[in-house]
mmCIF file of C-alpha atoms in Angstrom:
data_model
loop_
_atom_site.group_PDB
_atom_site.id
_atom_site.type_symbol
_atom_site.label_atom_id
_atom_site.label_comp_id
_atom_site.label_asym_id
_atom_site.label_seq_id
_atom_site.Cartn_x
_atom_site.Cartn_y
_atom_site.Cartn_z
ATOM 1 C CA MET Q 1 0.081 0.138 0.058
ATOM 2 C CA ALA Q 2 2.836 2.205 0.882
ATOM 3 C CA LEU Q 3 4.408 1.628 -2.640
ATOM 4 C CA THR Q 4 1.167 2.578 -4.250
ATOM 5 C CA CYS Q 5 1.320 5.915 -2.520
ATOM 6 C CA ILE Q 6 4.901 6.397 -3.572
ATOM 7 C CA PHE Q 7 4.109 5.787 -7.151
ATOM 8 C CA ASN Q 8 1.102 7.902 -6.872
ATOM 9 C CA LEU Q 9 3.248 10.841 -5.443
ATOM 10 C CA TYR Q 10 5.588 10.361 -8.375
ATOM 11 C CA LYS Q 11 3.013 10.268 -11.054
ATOM 12 C CA GLN Q 12 0.980 13.053 -9.719
ATOM 13 C CA CYS Q 13 4.007 15.298 -8.897
ATOM 14 C CA LEU Q 14 4.882 15.098 -12.548
ATOM 15 C CA VAL Q 15 1.233 15.554 -13.828
ATOM 16 C CA PHE Q 16 -0.280 18.107 -11.586
ATOM 17 C CA ILE Q 17 2.876 20.103 -10.259
ATOM 18 C CA LEU Q 18 5.870 20.043 -12.723
ATOM 19 C CA LEU Q 19 3.615 20.259 -15.967
ATOM 20 C CA PRO Q 20 1.399 23.174 -15.006
ATOM 21 C CA VAL Q 21 4.091 24.975 -13.370
ATOM 22 C CA THR Q 22 6.476 24.752 -16.266
ATOM 23 C CA ALA Q 23 3.829 25.896 -18.662
ATOM 24 C CA VAL Q 24 2.557 28.889 -16.495
ATOM 25 C CA GLU Q 25 5.941 29.857 -15.101
ATOM 26 C CA SER Q 26 7.371 30.969 -18.380
ATOM 27 C CA ASP Q 27 4.218 33.073 -19.133
ATOM 28 C CA ARG Q 28 3.858 34.622 -15.738
ATOM 29 C CA MET Q 29 7.523 35.201 -14.559
ATOM 30 C CA SER Q 30 7.676 38.304 -16.679
ATOM 31 C CA GLN Q 31 4.635 39.654 -14.831
ATOM 32 C CA GLY Q 32 5.949 38.949 -11.573
ATOM 33 C CA ARG Q 33 3.060 36.389 -10.617
ATOM 34 C CA GLY Q 34 5.148 33.129 -11.424
ATOM 35 C CA SER Q 35 6.163 32.127 -7.821
ATOM 36 C CA ALA Q 36 2.527 32.497 -6.398
ATOM 37 C CA MET Q 37 1.075 30.477 -9.166
ATOM 38 C CA GLY Q 38 3.679 27.886 -8.872
ATOM 39 C CA ALA Q 39 3.013 27.749 -4.898
ATOM 40 C CA ALA Q 40 -0.781 27.293 -5.748
ATOM 41 C CA ALA Q 41 -0.122 24.475 -8.439
ATOM 42 C CA ALA Q 42 2.094 22.598 -5.797
ATOM 43 C CA VAL Q 43 -0.503 22.953 -3.065
ATOM 44 C CA LEU Q 44 -3.106 21.649 -5.243
ATOM 45 C CA GLY Q 45 -0.995 18.818 -6.651
ATOM 46 C CA LEU Q 46 -0.152 17.764 -2.997
ATOM 47 C CA LEU Q 47 -3.797 17.805 -2.024
ATOM 48 C CA PHE Q 48 -4.755 15.618 -5.017
ATOM 49 C CA PHE Q 49 -2.065 13.273 -3.873
ATOM 50 C CA MET Q 50 -3.057 13.042 -0.377
ATOM 51 C CA LEU Q 51 -6.850 12.026 -1.627
ATOM 52 C CA SER Q 52 -5.417 9.521 -3.953
ATOM 53 C CA CYS Q 53 -3.348 7.821 -1.223
ATOM 54 C CA GLU Q 54 -6.477 7.452 1.092
ATOM 55 C CA VAL Q 55 -8.294 5.699 -1.844
ATOM 56 C CA ALA Q 56 -5.192 3.637 -2.607
ATOM 57 C CA GLN Q 57 -4.928 2.256 0.887
ATOM 58 C CA ALA Q 58 -8.277 0.112 0.486
ATOM 59 C CA ALA Q 59 -7.580 -3.385 -0.403
ATOM 60 C CA THR Q 60 -9.378 -6.293 -2.212
ATOM 61 C CA TYR Q 61 -9.615 -9.730 -1.070
ATOM 62 C CA ASN Q 62 -10.829 -12.804 -2.722
ATOM 63 C CA VAL Q 63 -12.507 -14.957 -0.059
ATOM 64 C CA GLY Q 64 -11.058 -18.294 0.137
ATOM 65 C CA GLY Q 65 -8.197 -17.528 -2.208
ATOM 66 C CA ALA Q 66 -8.021 -19.596 -5.258
ATOM 67 C CA GLY Q 67 -10.658 -21.944 -4.046
ATOM 68 C CA GLY Q 68 -13.210 -19.296 -3.701
ATOM 69 C CA TRP Q 69 -16.366 -19.143 -1.277
ATOM 70 C CA THR Q 70 -16.833 -22.788 -0.487
ATOM 71 C CA PHE Q 71 -16.871 -25.245 2.360
ATOM 72 C CA ASN Q 72 -14.322 -24.912 5.300
ATOM 73 C CA VAL Q 73 -13.448 -21.337 4.479
ATOM 74 C CA VAL Q 74 -13.958 -20.423 8.165
ATOM 75 C CA GLY Q 75 -10.261 -20.097 8.875
ATOM 76 C CA TRP Q 76 -9.386 -17.853 5.764
ATOM 77 C CA PRO Q 77 -9.527 -14.716 7.630
ATOM 78 C CA LYS Q 78 -6.655 -15.780 10.123
ATOM 79 C CA GLY Q 79 -3.521 -13.785 9.742
ATOM 80 C CA LYS Q 80 -4.939 -10.853 7.505
ATOM 81 C CA ARG Q 81 -5.449 -7.500 8.726
ATOM 82 C CA PHE Q 82 -8.629 -5.808 7.340
ATOM 83 C CA LYS Q 83 -9.614 -2.241 7.328
ATOM 84 C CA ALA Q 84 -12.952 -0.626 6.954
ATOM 85 C CA GLY Q 85 -13.511 0.206 3.275
ATOM 86 C CA ASP Q 86 -11.553 -2.935 2.194
ATOM 87 C CA THR Q 87 -13.766 -5.087 -0.286
ATOM 88 C CA LEU Q 88 -14.177 -8.789 -0.093
ATOM 89 C CA VAL Q 89 -14.852 -10.520 -3.380
ATOM 90 C CA PHE Q 90 -16.949 -13.868 -2.940
ATOM 91 C CA ASN Q 91 -16.527 -16.143 -6.130
ATOM 92 C CA TYR Q 92 -18.938 -19.064 -6.204
ATOM 93 C CA ASN Q 93 -21.360 -21.009 -8.230
ATOM 94 C CA PRO Q 94 -24.616 -19.107 -7.736
ATOM 95 C CA GLN Q 95 -26.723 -22.432 -8.249
ATOM 96 C CA ALA Q 96 -24.942 -23.899 -5.227
ATOM 97 C CA HIS Q 97 -24.175 -21.089 -2.845
ATOM 98 C CA ASN Q 98 -24.925 -17.483 -1.776
ATOM 99 C CA VAL Q 99 -23.598 -15.147 0.683
ATOM 100 C CA VAL Q 100 -25.629 -13.538 3.490
ATOM 101 C CA VAL Q 101 -24.433 -10.644 5.566
ATOM 102 C CA VAL Q 102 -25.472 -11.560 9.275
ATOM 103 C CA ASN Q 103 -24.864 -10.374 12.806
ATOM 104 C CA ASN Q 104 -23.091 -12.474 15.546
ATOM 105 C CA ALA Q 105 -26.002 -14.391 16.537
ATOM 106 C CA GLY Q 106 -26.656 -15.409 13.077
ATOM 107 C CA TYR Q 107 -23.113 -16.497 12.408
ATOM 108 C CA ASN Q 108 -23.105 -18.479 15.386
ATOM 109 C CA SER Q 109 -26.430 -19.979 14.879
ATOM 110 C CA CYS Q 110 -26.032 -20.267 11.109
ATOM 111 C CA ASN Q 111 -29.434 -18.845 10.714
ATOM 112 C CA ALA Q 112 -29.970 -15.548 8.552
ATOM 113 C CA PRO Q 113 -32.029 -13.035 10.648
ATOM 114 C CA PRO Q 114 -35.190 -11.527 8.767
ATOM 115 C CA GLY Q 115 -34.066 -8.859 6.615
ATOM 116 C CA SER Q 116 -30.403 -9.861 6.208
ATOM 117 C CA LYS Q 117 -28.760 -8.870 3.020
ATOM 118 C CA VAL Q 118 -28.522 -11.750 0.544
ATOM 119 C CA TYR Q 119 -26.044 -11.798 -2.301
ATOM 120 C CA SER Q 120 -26.356 -14.307 -5.189
ATOM 121 C CA SER Q 121 -24.503 -13.246 -8.259
ATOM 122 C CA GLY Q 122 -21.501 -15.616 -7.817
ATOM 123 C CA LYS Q 123 -19.106 -12.613 -7.916
ATOM 124 C CA ASP Q 124 -20.121 -10.385 -5.265
ATOM 125 C CA GLN Q 125 -18.097 -7.468 -3.827
ATOM 126 C CA ILE Q 126 -18.833 -6.484 -0.360
ATOM 127 C CA LYS Q 127 -17.096 -3.453 1.438
ATOM 128 C CA LEU Q 128 -16.293 -3.964 4.969
ATOM 129 C CA ARG Q 129 -17.605 -1.535 7.573
ATOM 130 C CA LYS Q 130 -15.472 -0.775 10.769
ATOM 131 C CA GLY Q 131 -15.864 -3.598 13.405
ATOM 132 C CA GLN Q 132 -17.174 -7.004 13.037
ATOM 133 C CA ASN Q 133 -18.520 -8.324 9.761
ATOM 134 C CA PHE Q 134 -20.206 -11.678 9.491
ATOM 135 C CA PHE Q 135 -20.913 -13.933 6.248
ATOM 136 C CA ILE Q 136 -22.549 -17.130 5.906
ATOM 137 C CA CYS Q 137 -23.912 -19.492 3.141
ATOM 138 C CA SER Q 138 -27.717 -19.855 3.917
ATOM 139 C CA PHE Q 139 -28.105 -23.110 1.746
ATOM 140 C CA PRO Q 140 -28.999 -26.007 3.912
ATOM 141 C CA GLY Q 141 -26.028 -27.449 5.747
ATOM 142 C CA HIS Q 142 -23.426 -25.153 4.168
ATOM 143 C CA CYS Q 143 -22.745 -22.811 7.246
ATOM 144 C CA GLN Q 144 -22.615 -25.717 9.474
ATOM 145 C CA SER Q 145 -19.884 -27.149 7.069
ATOM 146 C CA ALA Q 146 -17.874 -23.983 7.865
ATOM 147 C CA MET Q 147 -18.911 -21.944 4.873
ATOM 148 C CA LYS Q 148 -18.908 -18.935 6.961
ATOM 149 C CA ILE Q 149 -16.391 -16.257 7.992
ATOM 150 C CA ALA Q 150 -15.998 -13.642 10.580
ATOM 151 C CA VAL Q 151 -13.910 -10.570 9.810
ATOM 152 C CA VAL Q 152 -12.838 -7.583 11.961
ATOM 153 C CA ALA Q 153 -12.135 -4.516 10.207
ATOM 154 C CA ALA Q 154 -10.021 -1.731 11.980
#
């Protein structure tokens, strides 16, 4: 993630600071406004960089890795550090599985509470919210076969 920010800094410094300053400096220097215009362009470029770094820090995770959203995926989150705004991608056969966002009780009991959000595209992308996030497959017997994950996002 830090490497992405460094690359963005390099890219945006060139595009949003150096190029506009070069074009404007030669025209404005004779009028005595070159340094003010250059400073404004530098501040604008730095602001743009900071915003893009914030966006670049969100990560995307394929739930279950190469195997996708399937049985015995319950341990998949172990050792991973999730943040609010990260995206979980659930890849699965939609005729055989689904993804249901549940609360802690729904996770523990393997029962989706009324009103739970159900995903069924087979390529679902779900953004994590801060705190605990719980997901199960509500097809009969699937959650009981460890087709569920609990993810804590900082």
